[in-house]
Amino acid sequence: MPTGSLGGVLVTLQRSYGVLSIKGRLLLLAGILFLPCVGLIAYVIVSMAQSADASIRRGLSYAAQTISGAVDAELRRYIALAEVLAKSPDLAADDLGQFESEARRVGLVSGDAWIIVSDPSGRLLLNTLAAPGKPLGERTPQGQRSQDLAFKLGRPQVSDIFTGPNSGEWVATVDIPVFKDGMPFRCLSIAMPAANYTRLLAQQQLPADWLVGIMDGSGRYISRIPKNATSTGQPASAGWRASAKVAGIAEFPSIEGDRVINANAHPQLSDWTVGVGIKQGVFAQAISSTVQTATIAATTICALALLLAAGIGRSIARPLDSIAVKSSTPGAAAPSDPPEVRALNARLAAAARAQAESARIIQDNFRLLAKARDDSSRTAEQLKLAAKYGRLGTFSWDGNSNTSQWSDEIEELYGLQPGTFPGTYDAWLALVHPEDQARADRDNKQALITGELHSEWRVPLPDGSVRWIEARARLLRGEGDSDPQMIGVNIDVTAAKEADRKRELLVHELAHRVKNSLAVVQSLAHQLLPRHDVKVRDFTSRLHALATVHTSLSENDWQGADLASLVTSQVAPFASAPDQLLLGGPDILVPVELTTQLALVIHEMACNASKYGALTTPGGRVEVSWSLGPDALHVRWQESGGPPAREPPVVGFGSRLLTRTVRHLQRTFSEGGLICQFELPWLETRSPGADATLSEAK
């Protein structure tokens, strides 16, 4: 565009702007400021839609992983029981009658599962569900494939589902290979009805419009809720079968023909697939609802803002209209000034020269005042927003009147309407939970002495819920004998308290379940293995050692275990008197990563000392000392007062555990007793050798 044309456009715009009244200019300014706000609101709405989309997809993935874990837990339970039964002496002796009686004593034979025993060729030798005297026949093709794979890999396998020839139900089997003299001997199988997994899915309490299914390795449904047009054993939809090996989100048509968004997860113990999906229409409706709500809220806010801007513009323009003076000879004024200002300047031209200096000073003062007012207003608004979204309120206490002033936010925290708090100390104390009133009263009175308040209490709300409040305040003392004042904040910490409570519940539940698991293993060992066998006693003793470590970790909130307490708990069961154990070393909290392996090492050494060393005699002593180096824990075990130490002729479990768990191992077998020194890497996880030793011991 030529320079002259551009200048003409600018002059035209300037003249058009010059004819605008102050009211028009204010409305124009409001419109200009409003446009970026509209863009920001649109960006926020789009971000909310994207966040809702990602949240639903994360929910699907989390649900799939959770159900996959539940399936693994169910399979792990059957595998553990099957592995115990596979070691039965009756099964090894091929005494199936006694073996069936033993299985029934364990309680595994029921409507939820039953036992099958077959030879390597697939011929059925025992089926606890079959009627007595009925020919058992051969294994189904699916069962035979799982059995052959179990013998080939030498580990448990989980089959695809098939129709059981005796039960007539859809079942899957856990197949455990049993070897004799290094050759395949028998296959022990536990048959699990598919209905077990339908019940498992029903227990998950997922949204009613979600589709949840479990598919076996051949692409057939094991279970699905809601069933709709599907049944157990029916092939899954082509889309799900095609994406079964893909972990994460995929989209495909369901078996009913609806487009679904699906998340896959794969149980570790089987070739099955867990899918959690939602129809695309329901998915889009959820996001659309979020966007619609945000759009309505944003439109309402924008409309209110425009109405407020129009009202403020009229309130500013009205007094200026009243002072504007109409004149045919305007004074010295810029062409872009409003007509009202030009008329007023015409009448004030003569007085302006005499009052120029005073006007400049007044104008400067007004400018500074306006800036200070704007800064104060902006700061107050920022503090108000911070208080609202940070869930905190402010208060001040006057020592002269013994009353408090509360902000609107703090009244809302206590369940009050803004402006209804009377301000007295007794009125505040009455709002505190009765069980916390004594402590809250004590802390507030103590703050008058220390000058600082930091306390917490509960507040019952009108709707019956309870809110946790954290109070922080500082006492301000004036000069001389002036009355003190206190300023502070109350913060809503209910969410943090609830999170702490849930974490503690999870930790306690985990500890309880681990203890129960160890108790079940110990009970199985007592019931299934010879009670007077030395190896069985050693096994149960090691289980007890693990349980003791777990208890110590639970008591320390899983932050570690005290080294002295750890050593005492492992040696004390083998000592006939407390003075047989001497400890020496600094207070050390053993990290969780080292606790179990160190406890097992001390347990094995104490066990050996009770069999062959110092703890075999009342006068024997065991001295355990330790020190902490830059990167290792140094431990010394010294026995005295017992029989002479002799190097064992056979390398047992204890020796293997020592050599594969610790480093720099030094053992001295002397007439005075065993001296053993070793190191453990500090803040490092257990070595692979220790894991291998534990596996061999099993």
XYZ file of C-alpha atoms in Angstrom, residues 189-607:
419
model
C -4.148 -80.562 36.813
C -6.666 -78.376 38.626
C -9.818 -77.713 36.604
C -11.291 -74.221 37.119
C -14.838 -73.440 35.875
C -15.080 -70.294 33.769
C -17.861 -69.154 36.126
C -15.140 -68.409 38.714
C -13.875 -65.576 36.528
C -17.380 -64.256 35.854
C -17.728 -63.825 39.619
C -14.292 -62.196 39.729
C -15.369 -59.611 37.111
C -18.650 -58.958 38.937
C -16.697 -58.067 42.092
C -14.766 -55.211 40.440
C -17.610 -52.627 40.768
C -16.848 -50.912 37.472
C -19.178 -48.394 35.751
C -22.295 -50.027 34.293
C -21.573 -48.794 30.744
C -18.062 -50.322 30.596
C -17.438 -53.587 28.740
C -15.097 -56.017 30.544
C -13.921 -59.359 29.181
C -11.306 -62.090 29.562
C -10.150 -63.877 26.370
C -8.000 -67.023 26.229
C -5.028 -67.543 23.947
C -7.183 -68.950 21.143
C -9.392 -65.831 21.034
C -12.490 -67.169 22.828
C -14.371 -65.517 25.671
C -13.684 -66.913 29.142
C -16.023 -64.359 30.696
C -17.623 -61.033 29.752
C -19.827 -58.470 31.510
C -22.348 -57.414 30.581
C -22.884 -60.549 28.504
C -25.363 -59.081 25.976
C -24.872 -61.185 22.830
C -21.900 -63.220 24.098
C -21.378 -66.460 26.008
C -18.404 -68.390 27.377
C -16.445 -70.159 24.647
C -17.722 -67.876 21.890
C -15.020 -66.297 19.676
C -14.308 -62.680 20.604
C -14.789 -59.876 18.103
C -12.339 -59.783 15.189
C -11.056 -56.386 16.295
C -10.229 -57.566 19.802
C -8.547 -60.736 18.558
C -6.417 -58.674 16.157
C -5.293 -56.299 18.927
C -5.028 -58.892 21.733
C -1.218 -58.817 21.858
C -1.124 -55.014 21.985
C -0.908 -53.548 25.500
C -2.685 -50.219 25.850
C -5.546 -48.518 24.003
C -7.072 -49.770 20.748
C -10.309 -49.045 18.877
C -12.407 -51.611 17.031
C -16.049 -52.792 16.576
C -17.414 -54.917 19.430
C -19.188 -58.202 18.862
C -22.499 -56.266 18.998
C -21.263 -53.965 16.211
C -20.633 -50.900 18.407
C -17.380 -49.005 18.016
C -15.458 -49.324 21.317
C -12.323 -47.869 22.842
C -10.548 -50.740 24.601
C -7.544 -51.125 26.942
C -5.707 -54.475 27.062
C -3.697 -56.010 29.897
C -2.006 -59.419 29.957
C -1.875 -61.613 33.084
C 1.647 -62.851 33.721
C 0.726 -66.465 34.471
C -1.277 -67.264 31.336
C -1.715 -66.481 27.653
C -5.029 -64.762 28.411
C -5.973 -61.165 27.681
C -8.042 -58.817 29.872
C -9.926 -56.050 28.048
C -11.820 -53.075 29.477
C -13.683 -50.937 26.965
C -16.306 -48.261 26.579
C -18.577 -47.585 23.649
C -17.338 -44.687 21.567
C -20.753 -43.013 21.805
C -20.669 -43.118 25.621
C -17.047 -41.955 25.567
C -17.910 -38.987 23.325
C -20.975 -38.156 25.440
C -18.850 -37.947 28.608
C -16.405 -35.547 26.941
C -19.260 -33.575 25.356
C -20.899 -33.166 28.757
C -17.672 -31.757 30.195
C -17.241 -29.328 27.279
C -20.912 -28.286 27.411
C -20.747 -27.524 31.133
C -17.540 -25.514 30.696
C -19.004 -23.628 27.702
C -22.176 -22.660 29.582
C -20.124 -21.493 32.562
C -17.730 -19.499 30.348
C -20.596 -17.905 28.369
C -22.346 -16.889 31.572
C -19.161 -15.357 32.975
C -18.489 -13.468 29.734
C -22.054 -12.097 29.636
C -21.824 -10.953 33.239
C -18.438 -9.351 32.521
C -19.861 -7.426 29.545
C -22.856 -6.235 31.558
C -20.534 -5.150 34.362
C -18.269 -3.299 31.880
C -21.289 -1.521 30.369
C -22.507 -0.477 33.816
C -19.075 0.848 34.804
C -18.812 2.733 31.472
C -22.148 4.451 32.073
C -21.169 5.325 35.650
C -17.975 6.995 34.390
C -19.558 8.775 31.412
C -22.580 10.151 33.311
C -20.681 12.631 35.546
C -18.504 13.714 32.609
C -21.623 14.462 30.585
C -22.877 16.652 33.420
C -19.730 18.809 33.487
C -19.239 19.056 29.712
C -19.781 22.642 28.433
C -20.987 23.201 24.873
C -18.975 25.926 23.089
C -18.573 27.033 19.469
C -14.916 27.999 19.997
C -13.110 25.010 21.385
C -9.839 25.637 23.166
C -6.451 24.003 22.614
C -7.179 20.273 22.503
C -5.976 17.269 20.503
C -8.168 16.226 17.544
C -8.607 12.766 19.102
C -10.078 14.136 22.372
C -13.786 13.478 23.011
C -16.211 16.326 22.304
C -16.907 16.747 26.020
C -13.208 17.275 26.792
C -12.757 19.724 23.899
C -15.706 21.853 25.109
C -14.383 21.872 28.669
C -10.859 22.791 27.518
C -12.250 25.803 25.629
C -13.624 27.326 28.858
C -10.524 26.433 30.922
C -7.857 27.693 28.471
C -7.233 30.983 30.288
C -7.062 29.414 33.748
C -4.805 26.568 32.548
C -1.746 28.828 32.136
C -1.965 30.242 35.670
C -2.606 26.890 37.229
C -0.193 24.875 35.062
C 2.267 24.136 37.829
C -0.341 23.239 40.414
C -2.202 21.144 37.842
C 0.970 19.232 37.036
C 1.545 18.466 40.689
C -2.056 17.414 41.214
C -1.950 15.312 38.080
C 1.218 13.564 39.217
C -0.339 12.863 42.611
C -3.458 11.433 41.014
C -1.339 9.232 38.774
C 0.609 7.866 41.729
C -2.598 7.366 43.698
C -4.238 5.516 40.814
C -1.204 3.292 40.408
C -1.148 2.533 44.131
C -4.865 1.770 44.077
C -4.481 -0.524 41.054
C -1.528 -2.307 42.652
C -3.439 -2.731 45.901
C -6.538 -4.004 44.106
C -4.498 -6.441 42.024
C -2.633 -7.718 45.087
C -5.878 -8.162 47.030
C -7.452 -10.059 44.155
C -4.423 -12.335 43.858
C -4.542 -13.064 47.593
C -8.268 -13.767 47.409
C -7.807 -16.200 44.519
C -4.912 -17.893 46.327
C -7.039 -18.264 49.451
C -10.021 -19.642 47.533
C -8.217 -22.245 45.467
C -5.684 -23.035 48.193
C -8.525 -23.797 50.605
C -7.286 -21.383 53.276
C -8.672 -18.438 55.163
C -7.096 -15.618 57.181
C -7.899 -14.266 60.630
C -6.675 -11.619 63.031
C -7.084 -11.529 66.810
C -7.154 -8.357 68.901
C -5.818 -8.771 72.439
C -7.626 -5.655 73.665
C -11.159 -6.825 72.805
C -10.301 -10.566 72.737
C -12.185 -10.904 69.448
C -11.228 -12.249 66.042
C -11.933 -11.069 62.523
C -12.395 -13.866 59.983
C -12.247 -13.720 56.203
C -15.119 -15.127 54.122
C -12.949 -18.099 53.174
C -12.257 -19.130 56.760
C -15.980 -18.952 57.603
C -16.686 -21.276 54.674
C -14.044 -23.709 56.015
C -16.020 -23.918 59.275
C -19.341 -24.359 57.429
C -20.619 -20.839 58.207
C -22.209 -18.273 55.957
C -19.905 -15.287 55.306
C -20.328 -12.604 57.972
C -22.051 -14.834 60.575
C -19.099 -15.587 62.891
C -19.518 -13.507 66.101
C -15.749 -13.255 66.659
C -15.530 -14.519 70.259
C -13.129 -17.165 71.501
C -15.914 -19.343 72.933
C -17.799 -19.207 69.628
C -14.712 -20.496 67.814
C -14.061 -23.248 70.383
C -17.670 -24.447 70.060
C -17.087 -25.043 66.320
C -14.158 -27.422 67.027
C -14.791 -31.165 67.303
C -15.473 -32.055 70.989
C -12.592 -34.569 71.053
C -10.132 -31.899 69.835
C -11.326 -28.915 71.910
C -8.960 -29.492 74.859
C -5.884 -29.768 72.609
C -6.902 -26.814 70.426
C -7.529 -24.647 73.511
C -4.158 -25.638 74.996
C -2.253 -24.907 71.760
C -3.865 -21.465 71.332
C -3.100 -20.452 74.907
C 0.460 -21.747 74.562
C 0.865 -19.566 71.448
C 0.347 -16.450 73.605
C 3.541 -17.482 75.433
C 5.689 -18.785 72.565
C 4.457 -16.298 69.955
C 3.845 -19.047 67.384
C 0.793 -21.230 66.725
C 0.921 -24.481 64.771
C -1.900 -26.898 65.504
C -4.541 -29.102 63.898
C -8.143 -29.913 64.801
C -11.323 -31.260 63.282
C -14.478 -29.282 62.491
C -17.914 -30.976 62.192
C -19.790 -29.516 59.205
C -23.575 -29.066 58.894
C -23.831 -31.899 56.329
C -22.408 -34.404 58.850
C -18.912 -34.583 57.375
C -15.721 -33.660 59.244
C -13.027 -31.290 57.985
C -9.412 -31.175 59.199
C -8.057 -27.663 59.801
C -4.372 -26.740 60.158
C -3.753 -23.427 61.926
C -0.578 -21.331 61.653
C -0.289 -17.912 63.271
C 2.182 -15.401 64.711
C 1.786 -13.089 67.687
C 2.561 -9.398 67.043
C 3.526 -7.304 70.053
C 3.520 -3.525 69.927
C 5.814 -1.112 71.676
C 5.454 -0.581 75.411
C 2.374 -2.047 77.070
C 0.171 -2.072 73.956
C -2.123 -5.059 73.605
C -0.825 -7.921 71.435
C -2.341 -8.960 68.147
C -2.220 -12.257 66.289
C -2.503 -12.857 62.548
C -2.675 -16.254 60.882
C -4.329 -18.655 58.496
C -6.492 -21.770 58.694
C -5.867 -24.351 55.955
C -8.112 -27.216 54.851
C -5.890 -30.334 55.101
C -8.706 -32.902 54.906
C -7.448 -34.357 51.617
C -3.935 -34.845 53.020
C -5.316 -36.502 56.156
C -7.488 -38.817 54.080
C -4.516 -39.717 51.879
C -2.425 -40.544 54.988
C -5.267 -42.671 56.370
C -5.622 -44.627 53.126
C -1.863 -45.158 52.937
C -1.817 -46.551 56.489
C -4.767 -48.826 55.702
C -2.983 -50.145 52.598
C 0.253 -50.773 54.532
C -1.586 -52.565 57.347
C -3.628 -54.613 54.861
C -0.462 -55.616 53.004
C 1.236 -56.612 56.261
C -1.812 -58.632 57.292
C -1.977 -60.459 53.957
C 1.730 -61.287 53.952
C 1.451 -62.687 57.484
C -1.559 -64.760 56.440
C 0.328 -66.057 53.390
C 3.297 -67.122 55.535
C 0.899 -68.754 57.996
C -0.801 -70.669 55.134
C 2.567 -71.888 53.818
C 3.622 -72.961 57.323
C 0.289 -74.740 57.853
C 0.621 -76.559 54.519
C 4.142 -77.639 55.442
C 2.916 -79.032 58.769
C 0.007 -80.866 57.143
C 1.615 -82.185 53.977
C 5.204 -82.895 55.041
C 6.543 -85.264 57.729
C 6.464 -83.400 61.032
C 9.618 -85.002 62.498
C 11.801 -84.387 59.444
C 14.773 -82.107 60.209
C 14.414 -80.366 56.855
C 10.770 -79.611 57.590
C 11.709 -78.066 60.948
C 14.413 -76.000 59.274
C 11.934 -74.875 56.616
C 9.344 -73.775 59.192
C 12.085 -72.087 61.213
C 13.096 -70.041 58.144
C 9.466 -69.139 57.565
C 9.336 -67.899 61.148
C 12.472 -65.836 60.508
C 10.845 -64.219 57.465
C 7.700 -63.500 59.479
C 9.812 -61.867 62.204
C 11.487 -59.614 59.609
C 8.130 -58.677 58.150
C 6.786 -57.774 61.607
C 9.823 -55.587 62.308
C 9.400 -53.737 58.991
C 5.685 -53.217 59.645
C 6.398 -51.730 63.080
C 8.852 -49.273 61.475
C 6.361 -48.249 58.768
C 8.523 -50.032 56.136
C 11.348 -47.554 56.586
C 13.794 -50.277 57.616
C 14.685 -52.345 60.695
C 16.921 -51.624 63.689
C 20.046 -53.776 63.284
C 20.373 -54.699 66.975
C 16.704 -55.712 67.180
C 17.035 -57.660 63.932
C 20.009 -59.697 65.218
C 18.325 -60.297 68.596
C 15.074 -61.500 67.009
C 16.931 -64.080 64.892
C 19.357 -65.391 67.585
C 17.097 -65.327 70.668
C 14.977 -68.382 69.677
C 18.139 -70.520 69.657
C 19.657 -69.212 72.923
C 18.861 -70.801 76.287
C 19.600 -67.589 78.203
C 19.685 -63.851 77.269
C 23.346 -63.479 78.264
C 24.405 -65.945 75.546
C 24.126 -63.100 72.981
C 26.441 -60.063 73.126
C 25.954 -57.148 70.724
C 28.320 -54.338 69.805
C 27.972 -51.597 67.222
C 26.326 -48.239 66.454
C 22.576 -47.741 66.056
C 21.828 -48.516 62.407
C 18.532 -48.657 60.536
C 18.915 -51.412 57.938
C 17.311 -50.456 54.600
C 14.356 -52.527 53.438
C 16.427 -53.848 50.479
C 18.935 -55.546 52.857
C 16.672 -56.565 55.752
C 15.515 -59.971 54.493
C 18.881 -61.289 53.295
C 20.696 -60.086 56.458
C 18.016 -61.695 58.663
C 18.331 -65.012 56.785
C 22.142 -64.950 57.109
C 21.974 -64.308 60.896
C 19.230 -66.940 61.242
C 21.305 -69.620 59.456
C 24.394 -68.847 61.567
C 22.333 -68.975 64.790
C 20.744 -72.248 63.668
